[in-house]
Coordinates of C-alpha atoms in Angstrom, one line a residue:
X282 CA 0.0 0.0 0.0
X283 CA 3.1 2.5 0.2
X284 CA 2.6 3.1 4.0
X285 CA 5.3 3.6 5.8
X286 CA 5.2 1.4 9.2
X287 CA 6.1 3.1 12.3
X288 CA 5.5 0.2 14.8
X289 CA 4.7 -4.1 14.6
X290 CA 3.1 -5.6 17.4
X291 CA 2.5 -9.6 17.0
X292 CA 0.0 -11.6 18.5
X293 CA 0.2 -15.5 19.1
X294 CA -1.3 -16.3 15.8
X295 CA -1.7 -12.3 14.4
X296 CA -0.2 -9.0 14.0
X297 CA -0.8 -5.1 13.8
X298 CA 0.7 -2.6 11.8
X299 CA 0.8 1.0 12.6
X300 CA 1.6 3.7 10.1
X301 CA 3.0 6.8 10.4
X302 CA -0.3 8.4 9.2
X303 CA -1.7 6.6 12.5
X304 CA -3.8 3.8 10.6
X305 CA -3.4 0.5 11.8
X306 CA -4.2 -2.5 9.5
X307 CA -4.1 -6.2 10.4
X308 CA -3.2 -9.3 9.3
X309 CA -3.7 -13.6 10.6
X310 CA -6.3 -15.2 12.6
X311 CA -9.2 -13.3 13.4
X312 CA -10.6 -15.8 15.8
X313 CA -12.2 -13.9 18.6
X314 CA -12.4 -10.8 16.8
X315 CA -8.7 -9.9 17.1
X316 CA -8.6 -8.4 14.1
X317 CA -10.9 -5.9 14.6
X318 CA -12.9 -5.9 11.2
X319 CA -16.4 -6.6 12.6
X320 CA -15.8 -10.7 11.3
X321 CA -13.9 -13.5 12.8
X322 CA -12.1 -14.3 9.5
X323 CA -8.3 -14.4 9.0
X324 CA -6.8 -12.1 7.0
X325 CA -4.3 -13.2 4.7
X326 CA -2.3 -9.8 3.9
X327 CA -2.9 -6.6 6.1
X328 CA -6.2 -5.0 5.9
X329 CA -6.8 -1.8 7.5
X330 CA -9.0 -1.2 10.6
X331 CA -12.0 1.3 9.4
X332 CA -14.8 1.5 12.1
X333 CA -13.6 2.2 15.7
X334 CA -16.9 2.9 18.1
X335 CA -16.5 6.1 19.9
X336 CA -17.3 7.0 23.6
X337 CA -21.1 7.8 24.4
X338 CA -21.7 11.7 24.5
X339 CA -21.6 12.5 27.9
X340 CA -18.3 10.9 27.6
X341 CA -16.4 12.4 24.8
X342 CA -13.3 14.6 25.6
X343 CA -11.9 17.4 24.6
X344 CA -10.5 17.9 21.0
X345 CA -12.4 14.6 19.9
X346 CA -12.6 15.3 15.8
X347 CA -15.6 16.6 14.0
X348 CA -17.3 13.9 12.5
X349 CA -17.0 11.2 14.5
X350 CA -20.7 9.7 16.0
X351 CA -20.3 7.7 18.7
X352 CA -22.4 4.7 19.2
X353 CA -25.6 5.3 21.1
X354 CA -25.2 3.8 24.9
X355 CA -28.2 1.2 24.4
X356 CA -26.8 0.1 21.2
X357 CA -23.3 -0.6 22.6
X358 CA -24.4 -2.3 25.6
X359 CA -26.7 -4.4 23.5
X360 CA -23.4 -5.3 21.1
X361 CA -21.1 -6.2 24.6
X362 CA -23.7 -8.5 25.9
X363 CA -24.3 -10.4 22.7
X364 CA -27.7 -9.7 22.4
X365 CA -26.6 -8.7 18.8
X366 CA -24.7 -9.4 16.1
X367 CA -21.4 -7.4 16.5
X368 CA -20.9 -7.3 12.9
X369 CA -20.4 -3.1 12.1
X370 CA -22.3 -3.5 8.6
X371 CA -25.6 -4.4 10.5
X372 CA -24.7 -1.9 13.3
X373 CA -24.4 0.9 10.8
X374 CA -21.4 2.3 13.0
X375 CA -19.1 2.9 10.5
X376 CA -16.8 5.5 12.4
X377 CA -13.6 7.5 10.7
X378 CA -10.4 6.2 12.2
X379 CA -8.9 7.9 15.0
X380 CA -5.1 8.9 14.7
X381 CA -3.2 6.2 16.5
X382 CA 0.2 6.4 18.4
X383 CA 0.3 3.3 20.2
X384 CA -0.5 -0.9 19.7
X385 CA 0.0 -3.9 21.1
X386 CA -0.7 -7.6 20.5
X387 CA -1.8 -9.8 23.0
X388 CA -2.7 -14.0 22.7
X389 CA -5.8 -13.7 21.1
X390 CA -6.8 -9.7 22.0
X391 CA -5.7 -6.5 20.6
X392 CA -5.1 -2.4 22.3
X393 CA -4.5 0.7 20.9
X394 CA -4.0 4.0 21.8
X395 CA -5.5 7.2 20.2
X396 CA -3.4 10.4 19.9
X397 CA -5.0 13.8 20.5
X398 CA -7.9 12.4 22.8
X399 CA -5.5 9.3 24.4
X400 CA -8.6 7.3 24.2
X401 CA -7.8 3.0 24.8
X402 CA -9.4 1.1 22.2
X403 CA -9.4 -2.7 22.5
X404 CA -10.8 -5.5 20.8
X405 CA -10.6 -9.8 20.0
X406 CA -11.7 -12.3 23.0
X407 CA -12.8 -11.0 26.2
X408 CA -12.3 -13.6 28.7
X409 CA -11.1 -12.9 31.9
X410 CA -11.5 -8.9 31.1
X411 CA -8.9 -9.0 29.6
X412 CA -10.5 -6.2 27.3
X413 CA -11.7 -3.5 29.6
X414 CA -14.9 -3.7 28.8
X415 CA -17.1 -5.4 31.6
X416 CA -20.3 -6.0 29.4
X417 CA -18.5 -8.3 27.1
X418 CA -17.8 -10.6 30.1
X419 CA -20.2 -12.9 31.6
X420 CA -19.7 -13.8 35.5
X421 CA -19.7 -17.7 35.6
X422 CA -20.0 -17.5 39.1
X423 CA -23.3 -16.3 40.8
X424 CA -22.9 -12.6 42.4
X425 CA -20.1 -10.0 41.9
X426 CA -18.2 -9.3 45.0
X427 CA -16.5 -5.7 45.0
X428 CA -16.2 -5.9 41.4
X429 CA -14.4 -8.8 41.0
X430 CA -16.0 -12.2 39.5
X431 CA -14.8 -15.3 39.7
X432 CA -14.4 -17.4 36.5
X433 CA -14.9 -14.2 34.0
X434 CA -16.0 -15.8 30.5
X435 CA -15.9 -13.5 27.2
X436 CA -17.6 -13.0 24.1
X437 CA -15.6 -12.0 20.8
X438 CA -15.5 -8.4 20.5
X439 CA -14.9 -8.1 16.6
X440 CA -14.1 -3.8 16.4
X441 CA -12.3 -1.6 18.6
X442 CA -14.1 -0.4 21.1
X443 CA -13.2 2.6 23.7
X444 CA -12.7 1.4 27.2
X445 CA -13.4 3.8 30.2
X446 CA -11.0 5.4 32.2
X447 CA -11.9 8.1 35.2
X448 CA -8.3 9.7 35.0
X449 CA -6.2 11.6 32.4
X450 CA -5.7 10.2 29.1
X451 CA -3.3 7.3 28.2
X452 CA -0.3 7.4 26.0
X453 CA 0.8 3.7 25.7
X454 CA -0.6 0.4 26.0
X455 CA 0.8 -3.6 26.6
X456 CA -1.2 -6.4 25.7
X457 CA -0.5 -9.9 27.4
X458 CA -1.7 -13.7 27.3
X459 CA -4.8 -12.7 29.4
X460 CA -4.6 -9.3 30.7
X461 CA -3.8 -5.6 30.0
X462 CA -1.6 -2.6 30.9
X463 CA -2.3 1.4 30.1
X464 CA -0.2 4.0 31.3
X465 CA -1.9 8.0 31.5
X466 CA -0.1 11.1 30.7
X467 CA 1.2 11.6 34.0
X468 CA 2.7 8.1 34.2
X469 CA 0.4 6.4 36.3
X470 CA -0.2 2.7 35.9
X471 CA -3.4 0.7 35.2
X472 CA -4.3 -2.9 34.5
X473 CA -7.0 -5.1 34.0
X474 CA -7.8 -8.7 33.3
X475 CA -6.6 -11.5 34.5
X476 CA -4.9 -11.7 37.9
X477 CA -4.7 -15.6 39.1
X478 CA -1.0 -15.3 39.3
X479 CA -0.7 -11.9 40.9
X480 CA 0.0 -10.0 37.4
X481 CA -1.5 -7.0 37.8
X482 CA 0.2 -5.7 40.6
X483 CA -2.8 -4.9 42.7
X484 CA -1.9 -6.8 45.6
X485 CA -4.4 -9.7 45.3
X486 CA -5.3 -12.5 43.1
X487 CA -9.0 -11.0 41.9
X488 CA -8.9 -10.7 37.9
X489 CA -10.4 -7.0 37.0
X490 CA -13.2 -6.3 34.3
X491 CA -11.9 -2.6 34.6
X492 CA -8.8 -0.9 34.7
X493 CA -7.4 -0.8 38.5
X494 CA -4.1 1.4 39.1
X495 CA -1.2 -0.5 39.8
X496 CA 0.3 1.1 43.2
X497 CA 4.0 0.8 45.1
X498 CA 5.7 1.9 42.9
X499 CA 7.0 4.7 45.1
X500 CA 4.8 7.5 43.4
X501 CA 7.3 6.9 40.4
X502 CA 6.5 8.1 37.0
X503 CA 6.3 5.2 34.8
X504 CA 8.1 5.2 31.6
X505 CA 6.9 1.6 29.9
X506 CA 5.3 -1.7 30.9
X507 CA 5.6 -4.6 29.7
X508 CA 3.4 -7.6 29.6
X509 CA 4.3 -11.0 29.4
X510 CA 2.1 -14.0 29.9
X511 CA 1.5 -14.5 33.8
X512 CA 4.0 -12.0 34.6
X513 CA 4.6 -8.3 34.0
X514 CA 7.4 -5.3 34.1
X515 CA 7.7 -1.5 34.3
X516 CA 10.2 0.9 34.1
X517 CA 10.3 4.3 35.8
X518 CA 11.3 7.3 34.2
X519 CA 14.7 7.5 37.0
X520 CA 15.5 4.0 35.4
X521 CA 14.4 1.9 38.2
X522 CA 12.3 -1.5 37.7
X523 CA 9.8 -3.5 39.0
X524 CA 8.6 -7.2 38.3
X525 CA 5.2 -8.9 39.7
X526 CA 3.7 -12.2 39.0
X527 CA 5.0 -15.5 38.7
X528 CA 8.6 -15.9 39.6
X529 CA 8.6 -19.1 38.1
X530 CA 12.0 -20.3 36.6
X531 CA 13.0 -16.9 38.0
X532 CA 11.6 -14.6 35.2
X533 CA 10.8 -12.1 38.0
X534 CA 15.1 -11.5 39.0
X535 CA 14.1 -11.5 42.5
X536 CA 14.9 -15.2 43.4
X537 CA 12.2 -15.2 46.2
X538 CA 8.8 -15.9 45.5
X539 CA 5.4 -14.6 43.0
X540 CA 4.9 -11.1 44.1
X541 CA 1.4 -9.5 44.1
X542 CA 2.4 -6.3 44.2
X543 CA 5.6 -4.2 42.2
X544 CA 8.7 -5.2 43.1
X545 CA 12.3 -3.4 43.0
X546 CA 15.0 -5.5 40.6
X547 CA 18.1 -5.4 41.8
X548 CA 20.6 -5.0 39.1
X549 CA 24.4 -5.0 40.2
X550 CA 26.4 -1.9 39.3
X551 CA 29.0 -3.3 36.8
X552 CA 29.8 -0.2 34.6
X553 CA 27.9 2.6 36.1
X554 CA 27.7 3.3 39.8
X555 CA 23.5 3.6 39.4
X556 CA 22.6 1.5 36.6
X557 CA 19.5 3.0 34.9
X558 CA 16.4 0.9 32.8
X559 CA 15.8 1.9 29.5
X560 CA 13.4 -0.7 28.3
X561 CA 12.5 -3.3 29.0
X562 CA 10.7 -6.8 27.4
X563 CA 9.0 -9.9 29.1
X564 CA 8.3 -13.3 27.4
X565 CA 6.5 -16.1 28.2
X566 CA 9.2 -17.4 30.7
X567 CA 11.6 -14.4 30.7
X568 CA 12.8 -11.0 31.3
X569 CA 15.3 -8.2 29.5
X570 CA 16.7 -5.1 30.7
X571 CA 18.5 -2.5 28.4
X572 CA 20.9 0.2 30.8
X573 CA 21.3 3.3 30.1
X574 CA 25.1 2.4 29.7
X575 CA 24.6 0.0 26.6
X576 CA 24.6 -3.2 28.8
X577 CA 21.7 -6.1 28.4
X578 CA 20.8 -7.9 31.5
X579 CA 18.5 -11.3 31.2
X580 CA 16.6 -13.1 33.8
X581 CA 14.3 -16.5 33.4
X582 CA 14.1 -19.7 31.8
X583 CA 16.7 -20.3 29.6
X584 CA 15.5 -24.1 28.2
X585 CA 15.5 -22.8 24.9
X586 CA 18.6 -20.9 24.8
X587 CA 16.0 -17.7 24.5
X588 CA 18.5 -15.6 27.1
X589 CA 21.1 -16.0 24.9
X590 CA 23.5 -17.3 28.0
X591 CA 25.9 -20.1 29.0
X592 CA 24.8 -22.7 31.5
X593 CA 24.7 -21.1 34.8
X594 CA 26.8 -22.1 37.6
X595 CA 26.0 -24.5 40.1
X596 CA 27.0 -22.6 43.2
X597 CA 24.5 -19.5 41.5
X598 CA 21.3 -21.3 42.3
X599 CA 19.9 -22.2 45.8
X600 CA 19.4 -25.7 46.7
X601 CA 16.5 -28.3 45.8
X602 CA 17.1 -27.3 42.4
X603 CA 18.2 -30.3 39.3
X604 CA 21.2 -29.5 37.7
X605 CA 19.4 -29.5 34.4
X606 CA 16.7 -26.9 35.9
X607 CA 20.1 -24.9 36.8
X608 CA 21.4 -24.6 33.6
X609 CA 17.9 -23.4 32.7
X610 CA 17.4 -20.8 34.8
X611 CA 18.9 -17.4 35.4
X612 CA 17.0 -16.3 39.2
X613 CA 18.6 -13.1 39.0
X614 CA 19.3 -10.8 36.3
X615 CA 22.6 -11.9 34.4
X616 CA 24.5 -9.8 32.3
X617 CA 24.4 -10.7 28.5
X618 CA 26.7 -7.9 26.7
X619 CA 27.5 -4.1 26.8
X620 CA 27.9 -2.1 23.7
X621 CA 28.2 -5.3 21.2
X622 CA 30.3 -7.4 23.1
X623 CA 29.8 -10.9 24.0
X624 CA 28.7 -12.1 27.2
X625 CA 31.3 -12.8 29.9
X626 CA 32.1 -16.0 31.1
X627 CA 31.7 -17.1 34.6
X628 CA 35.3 -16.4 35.0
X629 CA 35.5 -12.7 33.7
X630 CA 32.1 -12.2 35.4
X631 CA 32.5 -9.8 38.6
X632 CA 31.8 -11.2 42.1
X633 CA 28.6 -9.0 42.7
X634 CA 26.8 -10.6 39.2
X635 CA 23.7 -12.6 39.8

């Protein structure tokens, strides 16, 4: 199509393009709706996204542009309960694409990110709220307690739709296996979704059908999240950063245990007296941090050689461990290079490297 791509975000089994005009097409499987297209058909080259519903009137922001009509209340409720047909030709919601800034792919759901209103848009399967959007979920338990259900079940959501926030607007977004991360203008943290593992960082195990801030992070700005599949990272924007989730196979770096709540990664000073995050990236089974001084630093499963690392040592990992899980695992963040050069071996590593 001649447009030039500013930023790929892939899916399990599809992927989003966004150009630098702010369209985003897509391209794979459209189970679930993941797509965004109104249809759960695949897509076999990239097709751009056309209808995006817009907030209800009382809702819309500032600077929203001319011509967009959002989709009456009754009629959107009606579409996120299944009571109808969420195909956008029989809705007659046929919306102007917003200007986008931001994606991400999830499993088998998509986000995005609008750029003068910073409206969240998100679409594909719904199941444990992973979405935002509590109408598409049905509780499989009887009652609600405090917002929280217990087994949330989804239907496909086939179109972007806007998801509500009651706070500034958002400027990035991170899609995981089952859950969701937005961060607002000011740098303040939100999730949603899934939460069996402690992944949101809310302090519990309650999955949310809403956003729900993510708090100790010391009142830190946060610069970028990351979203992996039952774990998830942040960076702040003074370089520090925090893990919560599953520690299993030590994809958290803290060698001690899921955490429910954010939790400081210690990184050893190697070349820099205060090493300072970047970015950052989490995996199924693994973590990365980029420093501000060039170096990478790894922690997690290593079974398929994704760290990139020798064998650990023995002596690194604490007892009731195989010797093949220990050569698998990096507990603690490891370093991997600096500025292009190979990792170090355990003998040129220094003492205080974990």
């Amino acid at each position: 199509t001649g447009e030039l791509i500013m930023q790929i975000a892939c899916g399990e089994k599809h992927t989003l393009l966004l150009t630098l005009a702010g369209c985003v097409f897509s391209v794979g499987d459209g189970l679930g709706g993941r797509l965004g297209h109104g249809v759960e058909s695949p897509e076999t080259s990239p097709r751009l996204i056309c209808a995006w519903q817009l907030p209800f009137p009382n809702e819309r922001l500032k600077g929203t542009a001319p011509g967009h009509t959002p989709m009456p209340r009754s009629l959107r409720e009606r579409a996120m309960t299944g009571a109808i047909d969420l195909n956008l030709e029989k809705l007659g919601v046929l919306a102007s694409p917003p200007r986008i800034t931001s994606i991400s792919a999830g499993e088998a759901h998509s986000l995005a990110v609008s750029s003068c209103e910073g409206l969240v848009y998100s679409w594909g399967l719904s199941n444990d709220g992973r979405l935002g959007l509590a109408k598409a979920v049905i509780a499989a338990c009887q009652g609600e307690r405090d917002g929280h259900i217990c087994q949330p079940i989804g239907r496909p959501v086939t179109f972007p739709c806007h998801v509500e926030f009651r706070t500034a607007r958002m400027r990035m977004v991170s899609a995981g296996e089952s859950h969701s991360f937005a961060i607002d203008r000011n740098g303040v943290l939100f999730g949603w979704g899934r939460n069996r593992e402690g992944q949101l960082g809310v302090g519990d195990e309650q999955s949310r059908l809403r956003p729900s801030r993510v708090l100790g992070l010391d009142d830190g700005r946060v610069r970028s999240v990351a979203a992996g599949t039952i774990h998830s990272a942040c960076v702040l924007e003074d370089g520090r950063a925090y893990t919560w989730g599953t520690d299993a196979g030590g994809r958290l770096g803290h060698n001690d245990g899921n955490c429910k709540s954010p939790r400081l990664v210690q990184i050893p000073a190697l070349h820099t007296s205060c090493p300072r995050v970047i970015e950052l990236a989490a995996g199924r089974e693994h973590t990365m941090f980029k420093l501000e001084d060039g170096s990478l630093w790894v922690c997690g499963k290593n079974n398929e050689n994704q760290l990139g690392l020798l064998p650990i040592d023995v002596d690194e990992v604490g007892g009731g461990v195989s010797e093949q899980q220990q050569q698998q695992h990096a507990l603690r963040p490891r370093y991997l290079f600096y500025a292009g050069v190979t990792q170090l071996t355990s003998t040129e590593r220094p003492q205080n490297v974990r």
